[in-house]
Structures are given as structure tokens and as C-alpha cells.
PDB file of C-alpha atoms in Angstrom:
ATOM      1  CA  MET P 222      26.721 -20.575 -46.900  1.00  0.00           C
ATOM      2  CA  ALA P 223      29.147 -21.368 -44.041  1.00  0.00           C
ATOM      3  CA  PRO P 224      30.129 -17.665 -43.516  1.00  0.00           C
ATOM      4  CA  PHE P 225      26.437 -16.773 -43.047  1.00  0.00           C
ATOM      5  CA  LYS P 226      25.968 -19.527 -40.470  1.00  0.00           C
ATOM      6  CA  THR P 227      28.970 -18.248 -38.556  1.00  0.00           C
ATOM      7  CA  LEU P 228      27.712 -14.656 -38.745  1.00  0.00           C
ATOM      8  CA  TYR P 229      24.208 -15.654 -37.603  1.00  0.00           C
ATOM      9  CA  GLY P 230      25.706 -17.758 -34.825  1.00  0.00           C
ATOM     10  CA  LEU P 231      27.789 -14.837 -33.546  1.00  0.00           C
ATOM     11  CA  LEU P 232      24.798 -12.488 -33.715  1.00  0.00           C
ATOM     12  CA  LEU P 233      22.647 -14.961 -31.803  1.00  0.00           C
ATOM     13  CA  VAL P 234      25.288 -15.392 -29.085  1.00  0.00           C
ATOM     14  CA  GLY P 235      25.686 -11.591 -28.826  1.00  0.00           C
ATOM     15  CA  LEU P 236      21.943 -11.025 -28.515  1.00  0.00           C
ATOM     16  CA  LEU P 237      21.629 -13.743 -25.880  1.00  0.00           C
ATOM     17  CA  ALA P 238      24.476 -12.235 -23.878  1.00  0.00           C
ATOM     18  CA  VAL P 239      22.879  -8.776 -23.937  1.00  0.00           C
ATOM     19  CA  GLY P 240      19.378 -10.149 -23.304  1.00  0.00           C
ATOM     20  CA  CYS P 241      20.535 -12.120 -20.265  1.00  0.00           C
ATOM     21  CA  GLU P 242      22.206  -9.142 -18.606  1.00  0.00           C
ATOM     22  CA  LYS P 243      20.955  -8.807 -15.061  1.00  0.00           C
ATOM     23  CA  ASP P 244      19.106  -5.655 -14.040  1.00  0.00           C
ATOM     24  CA  ASN P 245      20.084  -4.918 -10.435  1.00  0.00           C
ATOM     25  CA  LYS P 246      18.430  -1.513 -10.239  1.00  0.00           C
ATOM     26  CA  VAL P 247      15.904  -0.981  -7.471  1.00  0.00           C
ATOM     27  CA  ALA P 248      12.786   0.850  -8.584  1.00  0.00           C
ATOM     28  CA  PRO P 249      12.560   4.268  -6.949  1.00  0.00           C
ATOM     29  CA  VAL P 250      10.122   4.592  -4.087  1.00  0.00           C
ATOM     30  CA  GLU P 251       7.472   7.220  -4.741  1.00  0.00           C
ATOM     31  CA  GLN P 252       7.137   9.033  -1.455  1.00  0.00           C
ATOM     32  CA  ASN P 253       3.879  10.614  -0.331  1.00  0.00           C
ATOM     33  CA  SER P 254       1.912   8.552  -2.866  1.00  0.00           C
ATOM     34  CA  PRO P 255      -1.098   6.562  -1.655  1.00  0.00           C
ATOM     35  CA  VAL P 256      -0.643   2.803  -1.473  1.00  0.00           C
ATOM     36  CA  THR P 257      -3.429   0.240  -1.401  1.00  0.00           C
ATOM     37  CA  VAL P 258      -2.725  -2.550   1.078  1.00  0.00           C
ATOM     38  CA  LYS P 259      -4.834  -5.633   1.822  1.00  0.00           C
ATOM     39  CA  VAL P 260      -5.172  -7.145   5.293  1.00  0.00           C
ATOM     40  CA  ASN P 261      -2.042  -9.132   6.263  1.00  0.00           C
ATOM     41  CA  GLN P 262      -0.022  -7.624   3.419  1.00  0.00           C
ATOM     42  CA  SER P 263       2.574  -4.890   3.418  1.00  0.00           C
ATOM     43  CA  ALA P 264       3.936  -2.217   1.105  1.00  0.00           C
ATOM     44  CA  ARG P 265       7.261  -0.422   1.040  1.00  0.00           C
ATOM     45  CA  VAL P 266       6.591   3.274   1.558  1.00  0.00           C
ATOM     46  CA  LYS P 267      10.202   4.407   1.850  1.00  0.00           C
ATOM     47  CA  GLN P 268      13.543   2.714   1.172  1.00  0.00           C
ATOM     48  CA  ASN P 269      13.666   1.174   4.665  1.00  0.00           C
ATOM     49  CA  VAL P 270      10.066   1.579   5.879  1.00  0.00           C
ATOM     50  CA  THR P 271       7.111  -0.752   5.318  1.00  0.00           C
ATOM     51  CA  LEU P 272       3.444  -0.422   6.184  1.00  0.00           C
ATOM     52  CA  SER P 273       1.380  -3.503   7.048  1.00  0.00           C
ATOM     53  CA  VAL P 274      -2.389  -3.581   7.423  1.00  0.00           C
ATOM     54  CA  ASP P 275      -3.095  -5.904  10.354  1.00  0.00           C
ATOM     55  CA  ASN P 276      -6.885  -5.693  10.519  1.00  0.00           C
ATOM     56  CA  ILE P 277      -9.853  -3.861   9.001  1.00  0.00           C
ATOM     57  CA  THR P 278     -13.204  -3.654  10.781  1.00  0.00           C
ATOM     58  CA  ASP P 279     -15.937  -2.236   8.544  1.00  0.00           C
ATOM     59  CA  SER P 280     -19.375  -1.402   9.936  1.00  0.00           C
ATOM     60  CA  ARG P 281     -20.322   1.239   7.336  1.00  0.00           C
ATOM     61  CA  CYS P 282     -23.906   1.231   6.108  1.00  0.00           C
ATOM     62  CA  PRO P 283     -24.067  -0.857   2.893  1.00  0.00           C
ATOM     63  CA  ALA P 284     -24.764   0.835  -0.438  1.00  0.00           C
ATOM     64  CA  ASN P 285     -28.465   1.131  -1.393  1.00  0.00           C
ATOM     65  CA  VAL P 286     -29.602   0.646   2.219  1.00  0.00           C
ATOM     66  CA  THR P 287     -31.123   3.255   4.537  1.00  0.00           C
ATOM     67  CA  CYS P 288     -29.431   3.185   7.935  1.00  0.00           C
ATOM     68  CA  VAL P 289     -29.890   5.153  11.137  1.00  0.00           C
ATOM     69  CA  TRP P 290     -26.144   5.111  11.732  1.00  0.00           C
ATOM     70  CA  TYR P 291     -23.530   5.627   8.981  1.00  0.00           C
ATOM     71  CA  GLY P 292     -20.975   3.349  10.637  1.00  0.00           C
ATOM     72  CA  ASN P 293     -17.207   3.406  10.228  1.00  0.00           C
ATOM     73  CA  ALA P 294     -14.183   1.519   8.988  1.00  0.00           C
ATOM     74  CA  GLN P 295     -11.234   1.053  11.334  1.00  0.00           C
ATOM     75  CA  VAL P 296      -7.767   0.165  10.077  1.00  0.00           C
ATOM     76  CA  LYS P 297      -5.101  -1.275  12.388  1.00  0.00           C
ATOM     77  CA  PHE P 298      -1.608  -1.054  10.931  1.00  0.00           C
ATOM     78  CA  THR P 299       2.093  -1.459  11.682  1.00  0.00           C
ATOM     79  CA  LEU P 300       4.763   0.918  10.427  1.00  0.00           C
ATOM     80  CA  LYS P 301       8.136  -0.826  10.493  1.00  0.00           C
ATOM     81  CA  GLY P 302      11.632   0.589  10.069  1.00  0.00           C
ATOM     82  CA  ASP P 303      15.043  -1.073  10.237  1.00  0.00           C
ATOM     83  CA  THR P 304      15.194  -1.289  14.024  1.00  0.00           C
ATOM     84  CA  GLU P 305      11.710  -0.634  15.394  1.00  0.00           C
ATOM     85  CA  SER P 306       8.029  -0.774  14.585  1.00  0.00           C
ATOM     86  CA  LYS P 307       4.953   1.098  15.774  1.00  0.00           C
ATOM     87  CA  THR P 308       1.286   0.201  15.561  1.00  0.00           C
ATOM     88  CA  GLY P 309      -1.649   2.524  15.089  1.00  0.00           C
ATOM     89  CA  GLU P 310      -5.348   2.651  14.382  1.00  0.00           C
ATOM     90  CA  LEU P 311      -7.211   4.927  11.977  1.00  0.00           C
ATOM     91  CA  CYS P 312     -10.956   5.443  11.504  1.00  0.00           C
ATOM     92  CA  ILE P 313     -13.069   6.825   8.658  1.00  0.00           C
ATOM     93  CA  GLY P 314     -16.818   7.331   8.642  1.00  0.00           C
ATOM     94  CA  GLN P 315     -18.748   8.072  11.831  1.00  0.00           C
ATOM     95  CA  CYS P 316     -15.911   7.989  14.348  1.00  0.00           C
ATOM     96  CA  GLY P 317     -17.059   9.316  17.692  1.00  0.00           C
ATOM     97  CA  GLN P 318     -19.290  12.364  17.317  1.00  0.00           C
ATOM     98  CA  GLN P 319     -18.083  13.454  13.878  1.00  0.00           C
ATOM     99  CA  MET P 320     -17.882  12.206  10.306  1.00  0.00           C
ATOM    100  CA  GLN P 321     -14.383  11.747   8.883  1.00  0.00           C
ATOM    101  CA  ASN P 322     -13.516  10.985   5.270  1.00  0.00           C
ATOM    102  CA  ARG P 323      -9.832  10.599   6.223  1.00  0.00           C
ATOM    103  CA  SER P 324      -7.913   9.948   9.415  1.00  0.00           C
ATOM    104  CA  SER P 325      -4.274  10.625  10.327  1.00  0.00           C
ATOM    105  CA  VAL P 326      -1.849   9.764  13.089  1.00  0.00           C
ATOM    106  CA  THR P 327       1.768  10.820  13.632  1.00  0.00           C
ATOM    107  CA  LEU P 328       4.344   8.191  14.631  1.00  0.00           C
ATOM    108  CA  GLN P 329       8.026   8.366  15.531  1.00  0.00           C
ATOM    109  CA  LEU P 330      10.364   5.661  14.151  1.00  0.00           C
ATOM    110  CA  GLY P 331      13.862   6.281  15.466  1.00  0.00           C
ATOM    111  CA  SER P 332      14.742   9.874  14.622  1.00  0.00           C
ATOM    112  CA  GLU P 333      12.154  10.119  11.810  1.00  0.00           C
ATOM    113  CA  THR P 334       8.552  11.296  12.163  1.00  0.00           C
ATOM    114  CA  TYR P 335       5.839   9.955   9.853  1.00  0.00           C
ATOM    115  CA  GLU P 336       2.213  10.887   9.294  1.00  0.00           C
ATOM    116  CA  VAL P 337       0.035   7.922   8.316  1.00  0.00           C
ATOM    117  CA  THR P 338      -3.306   8.788   6.675  1.00  0.00           C
ATOM    118  CA  VAL P 339      -6.112   6.476   5.571  1.00  0.00           C
ATOM    119  CA  SER P 340      -8.383   7.936   2.893  1.00  0.00           C
ATOM    120  CA  ASP P 341     -10.483   4.925   1.872  1.00  0.00           C
ATOM    121  CA  VAL P 342     -11.356   1.342   2.699  1.00  0.00           C
ATOM    122  CA  GLN P 343     -12.440  -0.806  -0.235  1.00  0.00           C
ATOM    123  CA  PRO P 344     -14.733  -2.345  -1.210  1.00  0.00           C
ATOM    124  CA  PHE P 345     -17.558  -0.257   0.201  1.00  0.00           C
ATOM    125  CA  PRO P 346     -20.076  -2.603   1.891  1.00  0.00           C
ATOM    126  CA  GLY P 347     -22.761  -3.856  -0.475  1.00  0.00           C
ATOM    127  CA  THR P 348     -20.799  -3.147  -3.682  1.00  0.00           C
ATOM    128  CA  LYS P 349     -18.923  -6.470  -4.015  1.00  0.00           C
ATOM    129  CA  PRO P 350     -19.752 -10.071  -3.055  1.00  0.00           C
ATOM    130  CA  ASP P 351     -19.269 -10.979   0.609  1.00  0.00           C
ATOM    131  CA  GLY P 352     -15.771 -12.306   1.250  1.00  0.00           C
ATOM    132  CA  THR P 353     -14.057  -9.895  -1.167  1.00  0.00           C
ATOM    133  CA  PRO P 354     -10.704  -9.020   0.483  1.00  0.00           C
ATOM    134  CA  GLN P 355     -10.686  -5.616   2.090  1.00  0.00           C
ATOM    135  CA  GLU P 356      -7.924  -3.115   1.473  1.00  0.00           C
ATOM    136  CA  ALA P 357      -7.006   0.294   2.816  1.00  0.00           C
ATOM    137  CA  VAL P 358      -5.755   3.268   0.805  1.00  0.00           C
ATOM    138  CA  VAL P 359      -2.985   4.766   2.941  1.00  0.00           C
ATOM    139  CA  THR P 360      -0.467   7.585   2.506  1.00  0.00           C
ATOM    140  CA  VAL P 361       2.710   7.768   4.592  1.00  0.00           C
ATOM    141  CA  THR P 362       4.450  11.143   4.699  1.00  0.00           C
ATOM    142  CA  GLN P 363       7.824  11.782   6.294  1.00  0.00           C
ATOM    143  CA  LYS P 364       7.710  14.970   8.384  1.00  0.00           C
TER     144      LYS P 364
END
């Protein structure tokens, strides 16, 4: 019986040692993939670049309502690199004289150029209870 206890003890210690091994790998960043970011939150869009949504203003016509004006959703954001950051504003919906279902702007961070595109603002007015946190669906592409 004693040899089995010793064997089980050694196996248990071995499994614990392997199970406690630290995983220091950083998950790869999927470039050019849309990220969904809530107001006052940020997402890493490249190894050393983050996107923060600073403010969302949404005046789109609520679902199941007839409106004279479609309205729009404006997204203010900050794109931040290691040494500098740039702010921008994007608009979808009735922005100026035309309807836009996506909006893009090009920004320079150091020697790199990025295109920031918003394709959606969620939730659409009238589809969720008031006070539901808003979020923008944004794609950042390195040019």
C-alpha cells in the first residue's frame, strides 16, 4: 500500500507543477477586424495602438417611429500610440446632406497612417431600455 501512496503522491506533485506553469504568451492582435467599444472604454487594435471611445451622441429616429429626419450617431474617439495620440469624430446616419452607413477618417500617429471607420452604433434607439450603454463598432486599418 505504501508504494502506491508514494506513486500517487509523485503523480499529484507532477500534475500540480505542470498545471501551475505560467502562460506568458500574448494573444495575437487581429488587425483590420472590427472591435466593439463602449463609451469611456478602450480596445487594443495593434500591438502598441489603442482606440478609446470618448463620447457617442445618438439622435437617430427610434425604431417603430415615423420621423421627418433620420438623425445620426456621432462617435468621438482617441487613437493612442506609444508616444502620441490623436482624436477624431465619425458620423453615421444623416450627416450633412447625405446618408452614411459608415464613416472613415485617416490619422497619422508618428510615421504610421491609420484609417478609422465606424460601421455601427448600438443599440439602435428604441430597441433596448433607456440607459443601456452605447457602443461603437470600429475598424482600424494601418495604411
